[in-house]
Coordinates of C-alpha atoms and ligand atoms in Angstrom, one line a residue:
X1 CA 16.3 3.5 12.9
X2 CA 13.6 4.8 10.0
X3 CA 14.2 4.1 6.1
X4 CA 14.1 6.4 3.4
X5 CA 11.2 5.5 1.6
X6 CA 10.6 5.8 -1.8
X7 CA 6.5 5.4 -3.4
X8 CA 6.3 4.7 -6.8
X9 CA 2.1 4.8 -7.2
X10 CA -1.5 6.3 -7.3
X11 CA -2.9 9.7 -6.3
X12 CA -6.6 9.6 -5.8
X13 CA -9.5 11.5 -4.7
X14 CA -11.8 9.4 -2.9
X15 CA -15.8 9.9 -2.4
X16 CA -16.8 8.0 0.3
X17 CA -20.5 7.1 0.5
X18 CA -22.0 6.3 3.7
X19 CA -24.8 3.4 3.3
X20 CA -26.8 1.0 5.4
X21 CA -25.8 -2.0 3.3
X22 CA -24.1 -2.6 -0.1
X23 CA -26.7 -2.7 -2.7
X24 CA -27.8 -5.4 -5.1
X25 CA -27.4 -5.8 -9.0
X26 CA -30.2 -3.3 -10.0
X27 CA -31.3 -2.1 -6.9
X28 CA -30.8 1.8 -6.4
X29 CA -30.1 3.0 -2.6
X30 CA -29.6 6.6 -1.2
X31 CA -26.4 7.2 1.0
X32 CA -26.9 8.4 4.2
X33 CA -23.8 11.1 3.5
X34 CA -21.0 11.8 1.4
X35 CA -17.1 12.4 2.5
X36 CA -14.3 13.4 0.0
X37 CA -10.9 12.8 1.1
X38 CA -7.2 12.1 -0.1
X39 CA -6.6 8.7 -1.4
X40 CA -5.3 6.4 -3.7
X41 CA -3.1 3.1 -2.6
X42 CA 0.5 5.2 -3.5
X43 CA -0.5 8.0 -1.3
X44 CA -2.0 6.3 1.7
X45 CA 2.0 4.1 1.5
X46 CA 3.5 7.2 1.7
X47 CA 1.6 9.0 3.9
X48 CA 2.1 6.0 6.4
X49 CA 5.7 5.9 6.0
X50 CA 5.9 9.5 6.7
X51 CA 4.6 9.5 9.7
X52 CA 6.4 6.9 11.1
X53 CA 9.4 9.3 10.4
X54 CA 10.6 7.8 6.9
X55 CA 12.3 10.9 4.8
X56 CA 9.5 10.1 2.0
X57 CA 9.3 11.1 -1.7
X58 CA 6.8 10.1 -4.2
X59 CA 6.8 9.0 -7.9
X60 CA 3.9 9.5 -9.4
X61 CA 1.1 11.4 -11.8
X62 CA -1.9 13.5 -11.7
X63 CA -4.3 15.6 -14.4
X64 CA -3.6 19.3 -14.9
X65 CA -6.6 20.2 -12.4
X66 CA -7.6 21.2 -9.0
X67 CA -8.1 17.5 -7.8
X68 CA -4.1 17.4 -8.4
X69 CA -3.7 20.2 -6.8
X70 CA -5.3 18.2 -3.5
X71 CA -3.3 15.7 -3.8
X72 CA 0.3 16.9 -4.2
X73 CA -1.0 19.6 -1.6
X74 CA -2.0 16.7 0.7
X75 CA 1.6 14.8 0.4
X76 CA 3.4 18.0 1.5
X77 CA 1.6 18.4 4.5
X78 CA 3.0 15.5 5.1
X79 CA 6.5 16.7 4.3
X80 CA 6.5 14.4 1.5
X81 CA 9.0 15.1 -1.6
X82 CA 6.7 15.8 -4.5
X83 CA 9.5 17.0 -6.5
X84 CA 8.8 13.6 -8.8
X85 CA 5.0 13.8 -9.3
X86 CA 4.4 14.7 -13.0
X87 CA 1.3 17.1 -14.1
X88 CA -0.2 15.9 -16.9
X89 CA -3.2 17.9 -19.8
X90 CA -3.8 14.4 -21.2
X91 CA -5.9 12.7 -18.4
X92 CA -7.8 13.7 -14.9
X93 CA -6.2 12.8 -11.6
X94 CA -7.5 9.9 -10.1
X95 CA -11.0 8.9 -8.1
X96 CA -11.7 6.6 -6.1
X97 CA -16.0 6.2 -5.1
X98 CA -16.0 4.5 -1.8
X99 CA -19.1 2.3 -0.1
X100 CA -19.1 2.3 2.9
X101 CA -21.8 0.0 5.6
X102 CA -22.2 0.4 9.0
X103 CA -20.4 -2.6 9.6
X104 CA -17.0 -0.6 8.5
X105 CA -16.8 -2.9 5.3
X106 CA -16.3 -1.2 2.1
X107 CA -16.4 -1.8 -1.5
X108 CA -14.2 0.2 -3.6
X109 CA -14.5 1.5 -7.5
X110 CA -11.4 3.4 -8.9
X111 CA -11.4 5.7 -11.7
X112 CA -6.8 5.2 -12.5
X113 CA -7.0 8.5 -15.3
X114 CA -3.4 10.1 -14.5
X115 CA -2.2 6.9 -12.5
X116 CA -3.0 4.6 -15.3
X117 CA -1.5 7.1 -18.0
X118 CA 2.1 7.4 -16.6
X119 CA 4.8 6.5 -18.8
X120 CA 8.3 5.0 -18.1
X121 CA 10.1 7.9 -19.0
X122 CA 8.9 9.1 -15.0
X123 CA 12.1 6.9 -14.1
X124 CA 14.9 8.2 -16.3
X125 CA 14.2 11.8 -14.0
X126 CA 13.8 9.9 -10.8
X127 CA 17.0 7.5 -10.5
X128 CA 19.1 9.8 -8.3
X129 CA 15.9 9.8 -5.8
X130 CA 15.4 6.0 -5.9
X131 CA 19.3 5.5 -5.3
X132 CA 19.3 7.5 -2.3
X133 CA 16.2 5.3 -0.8
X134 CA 16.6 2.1 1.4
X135 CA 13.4 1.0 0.2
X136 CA 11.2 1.1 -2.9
X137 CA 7.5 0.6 -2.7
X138 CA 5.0 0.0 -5.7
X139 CA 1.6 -1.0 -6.1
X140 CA -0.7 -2.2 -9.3
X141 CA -3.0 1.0 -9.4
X142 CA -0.1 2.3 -11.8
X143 CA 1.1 0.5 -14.9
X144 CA 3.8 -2.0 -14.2
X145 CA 5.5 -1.4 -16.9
X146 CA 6.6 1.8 -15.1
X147 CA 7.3 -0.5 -11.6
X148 CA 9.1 -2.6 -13.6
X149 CA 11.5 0.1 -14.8
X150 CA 11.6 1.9 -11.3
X151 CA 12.6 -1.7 -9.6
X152 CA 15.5 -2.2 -12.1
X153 CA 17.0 1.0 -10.9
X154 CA 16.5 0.4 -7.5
X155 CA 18.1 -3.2 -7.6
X156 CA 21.0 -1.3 -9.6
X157 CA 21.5 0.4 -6.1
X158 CA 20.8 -2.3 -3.8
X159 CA 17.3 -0.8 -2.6
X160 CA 14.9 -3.1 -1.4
X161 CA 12.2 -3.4 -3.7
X162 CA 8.4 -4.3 -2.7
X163 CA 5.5 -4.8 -4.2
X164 CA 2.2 -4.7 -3.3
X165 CA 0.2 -6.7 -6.1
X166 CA -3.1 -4.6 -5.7
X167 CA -5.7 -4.1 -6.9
X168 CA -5.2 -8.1 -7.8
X169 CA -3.7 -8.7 -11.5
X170 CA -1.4 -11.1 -13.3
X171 CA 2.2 -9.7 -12.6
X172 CA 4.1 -8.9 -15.6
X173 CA 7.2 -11.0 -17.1
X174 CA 10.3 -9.9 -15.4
X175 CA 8.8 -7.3 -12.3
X176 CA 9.3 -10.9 -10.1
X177 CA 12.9 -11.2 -10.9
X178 CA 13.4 -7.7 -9.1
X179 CA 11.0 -7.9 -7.0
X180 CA 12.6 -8.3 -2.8
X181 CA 9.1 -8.7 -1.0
X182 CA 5.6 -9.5 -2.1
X183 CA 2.9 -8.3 -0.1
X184 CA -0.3 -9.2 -0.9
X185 CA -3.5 -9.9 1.0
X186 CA -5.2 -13.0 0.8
X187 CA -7.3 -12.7 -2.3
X188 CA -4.0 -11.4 -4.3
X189 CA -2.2 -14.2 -2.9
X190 CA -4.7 -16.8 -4.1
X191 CA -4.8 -15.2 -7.9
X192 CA -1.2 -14.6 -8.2
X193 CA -0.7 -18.8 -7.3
X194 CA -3.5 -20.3 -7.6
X195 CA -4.0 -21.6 -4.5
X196 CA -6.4 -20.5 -2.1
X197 CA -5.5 -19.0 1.3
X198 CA -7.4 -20.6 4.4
X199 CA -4.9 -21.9 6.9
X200 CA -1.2 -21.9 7.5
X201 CA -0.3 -24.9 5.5
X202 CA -2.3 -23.1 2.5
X203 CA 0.1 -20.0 3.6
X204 CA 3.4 -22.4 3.1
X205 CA 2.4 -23.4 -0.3
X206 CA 1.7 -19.9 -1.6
X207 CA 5.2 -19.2 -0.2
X208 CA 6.7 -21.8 -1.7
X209 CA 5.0 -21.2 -5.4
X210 CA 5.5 -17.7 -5.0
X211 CA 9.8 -19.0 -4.6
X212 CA 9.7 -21.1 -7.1
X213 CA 8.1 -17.9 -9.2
X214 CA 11.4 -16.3 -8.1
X215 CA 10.3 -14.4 -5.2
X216 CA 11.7 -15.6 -1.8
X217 CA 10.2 -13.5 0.5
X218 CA 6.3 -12.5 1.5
X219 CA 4.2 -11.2 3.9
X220 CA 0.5 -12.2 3.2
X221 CA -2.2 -9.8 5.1
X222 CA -5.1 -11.8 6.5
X223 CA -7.1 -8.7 7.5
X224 CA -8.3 -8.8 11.2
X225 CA -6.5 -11.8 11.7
X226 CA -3.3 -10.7 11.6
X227 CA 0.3 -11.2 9.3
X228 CA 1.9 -14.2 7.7
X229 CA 5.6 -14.1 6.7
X230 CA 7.7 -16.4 5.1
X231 CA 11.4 -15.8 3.9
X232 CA 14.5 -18.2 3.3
X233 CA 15.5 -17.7 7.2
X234 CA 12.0 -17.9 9.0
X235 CA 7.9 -17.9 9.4
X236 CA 5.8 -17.0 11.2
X237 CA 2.5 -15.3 12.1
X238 CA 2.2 -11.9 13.4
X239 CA -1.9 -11.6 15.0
X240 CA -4.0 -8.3 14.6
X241 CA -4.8 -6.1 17.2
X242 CA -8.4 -6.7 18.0
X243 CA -10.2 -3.1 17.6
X244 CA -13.9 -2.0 16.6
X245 CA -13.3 -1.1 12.8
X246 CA -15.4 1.7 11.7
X247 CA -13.7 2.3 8.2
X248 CA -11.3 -0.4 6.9
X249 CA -10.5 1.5 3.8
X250 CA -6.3 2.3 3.7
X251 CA -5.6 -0.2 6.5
X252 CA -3.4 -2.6 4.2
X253 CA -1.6 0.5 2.9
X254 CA -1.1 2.0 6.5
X255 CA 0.1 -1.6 6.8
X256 CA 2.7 -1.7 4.5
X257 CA 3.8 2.3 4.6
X258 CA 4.3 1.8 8.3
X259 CA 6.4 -1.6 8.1
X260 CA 9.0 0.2 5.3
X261 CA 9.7 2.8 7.2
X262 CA 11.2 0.0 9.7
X263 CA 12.2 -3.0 8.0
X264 CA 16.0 -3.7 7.3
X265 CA 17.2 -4.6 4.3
X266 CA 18.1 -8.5 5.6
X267 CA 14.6 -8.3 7.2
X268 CA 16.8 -9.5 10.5
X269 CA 13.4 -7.8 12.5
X270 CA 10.4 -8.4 10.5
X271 CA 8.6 -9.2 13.5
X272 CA 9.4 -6.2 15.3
X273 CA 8.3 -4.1 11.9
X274 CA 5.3 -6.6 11.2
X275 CA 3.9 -5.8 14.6
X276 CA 4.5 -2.1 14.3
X277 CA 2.6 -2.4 11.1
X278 CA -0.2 -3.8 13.1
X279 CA -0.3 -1.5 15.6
X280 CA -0.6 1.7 12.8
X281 CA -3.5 0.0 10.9
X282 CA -5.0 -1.0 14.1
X283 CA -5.9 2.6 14.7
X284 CA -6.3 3.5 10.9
X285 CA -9.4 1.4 10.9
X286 CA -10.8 3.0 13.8
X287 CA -11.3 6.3 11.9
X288 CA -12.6 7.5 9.0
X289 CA -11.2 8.3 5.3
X290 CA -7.8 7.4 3.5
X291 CA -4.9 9.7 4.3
X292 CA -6.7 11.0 7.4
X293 CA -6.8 7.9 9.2
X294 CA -3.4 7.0 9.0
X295 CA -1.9 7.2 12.8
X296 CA 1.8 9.2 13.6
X297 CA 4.4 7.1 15.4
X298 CA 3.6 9.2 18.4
X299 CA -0.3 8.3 18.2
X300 CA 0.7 4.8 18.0
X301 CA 3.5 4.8 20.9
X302 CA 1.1 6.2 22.8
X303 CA -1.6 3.9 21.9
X304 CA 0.3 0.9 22.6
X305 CA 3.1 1.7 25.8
Ligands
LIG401 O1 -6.4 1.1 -0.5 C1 -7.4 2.1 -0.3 C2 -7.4 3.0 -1.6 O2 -7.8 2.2 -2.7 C3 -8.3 4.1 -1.5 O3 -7.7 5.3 -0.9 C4 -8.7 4.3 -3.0 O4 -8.2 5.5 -3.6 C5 -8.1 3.1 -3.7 O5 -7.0 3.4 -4.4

């Protein structure tokens, strides 16, 4: 079974800059060579999910200029609906600049422009799309006033909602009440509750603050470690597949594009979609870029037999 998969998020051109080692305050360094690819945290989701099979469309905004252009071109490749992307004269699509070391670590600046300028009226035209989804995805590289809206409408429906709190940021009043699955990685975790995540117990009382926030059910991505989940019927700990990373950048949203296009609403096989997830961003950080690095359900079945 695959999900129709709704993205409510960002559209970004990313420069990647290939260095030695991440500079210092002050210090200037020379990259060793540049790379320009598709991006942004909305459109790595979707791409994911779409090629795991999920019948995909996006919600989302970019400038009136060639770099939009690349990016809605880049989601129908994909087959992706772009029907509910919005062109916009009064801001430039986003950028991302990348750093990138030779130890496959990155450090990652983004310019939001069109992302950041979307407006809530983006949902009044999209509700028909959103009702027809099984699940809703959102991400913070948009405003959440917008989520907020998009996630009302979906719960209308009964569409799973979840949201991926990233870049990290204080959630807004009211997205948790509507809000089906959190996934964030450790650091988001840590500044949504407050309380640092190091082991499992520290993973059981994020869980538990994040319930008594109102959200019952989360996934927590401990990079090369693996998966934690906790909802009201179960926990556990999904581990990584241990790979050589060259370029972590997109894994979490390989991650999380892959494990929508699986997951049932109950989330009666989270394990089976958590380690599915794995498997896709297993391979995503052994190539290079954003949206080219994101494995096909066919790479990854044949990958892992
Ligand atoms: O999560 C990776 C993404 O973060 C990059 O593609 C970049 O555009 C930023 O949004």
């Amino acid at each position: 079974m695959t999900n129709k998969v709704v993205v409510l998020g960002s559209l970004n051109v990313d420069t990647t800059l290939h260095i030695a080692q991440m500079p210092k305050p002050g210090e200037t360094i020379s990259a060793q060579s540049k790379t320009n690819s598709a991006g942004g945290k909305g459109a790595n989701q979707a791409v994911a999910a779409a090629r795991s099979h999920a019948q995909t469309s996006f919600i989302g905004q970019v400038g009136e200029d060639s770099a939009g252009e690349f990016m809605i071109n880049a989601l129908k490749k994909d087959r992706i609906n772009t029907d509910h992307i919005n062109v916009t004269s009064n801001a430039g699509t986003g950028s991302a600049v990348i750093l990138l070391d030779k130890e496959g670590q990155n450090s990652i600046m983004v310019y939001g422009g069109a992302n950041q300028a979307m407006s809530t009226d983006i949902i009044a035209d999209s509700e028909a799309v959103i009702a027809d989804a099984d699940v809703l995805i959102s991400q913070f590289e948009t405003p959440q006033t917008v989520a907020y809206e998009a996630f009302k409408v979906a719960k209308k429906h009964g569409v799973m909602t979840i949201l991926n709190p990233a870049p990290a940021a204080d959630i807004l009043d009211g997205l948790v009440e509507v809000t089906d699955l959190i996934v964030p990685n450790e650091t988001e975790s840590a500044t949504l509750t407050g309380i640092n995540v190091t082991d499992i117990d520290s993973m059981d009382q994020n869980a538990a603050k994040f319930a008594s926030m109102g959200i019952q059910n989360l996934i927590i991505t401990v990079g090369d470690r693996g998966a934690y989940y906790h909802t009201p019927d179960a926990s556990g700990f999904v581990p990584a597949f241990k790979v050589k990373a060259k370029d972590t950048t997109a894994a979490g949203d390989t991650f999380i594009g892959a494990f929508s296009s699986k997951v049932l609403k109950d989330l009666s096989n989270i394990e089976m979609a958590l380690t599915y997830a794995q498997q896709a961003s297993s391979i995503t950080v052994q190539r290079m870029g954003a949206l080219p690095s994101i494995p096909t359900t066919e790479e990854i079945s044949a990958e892992y037999k």
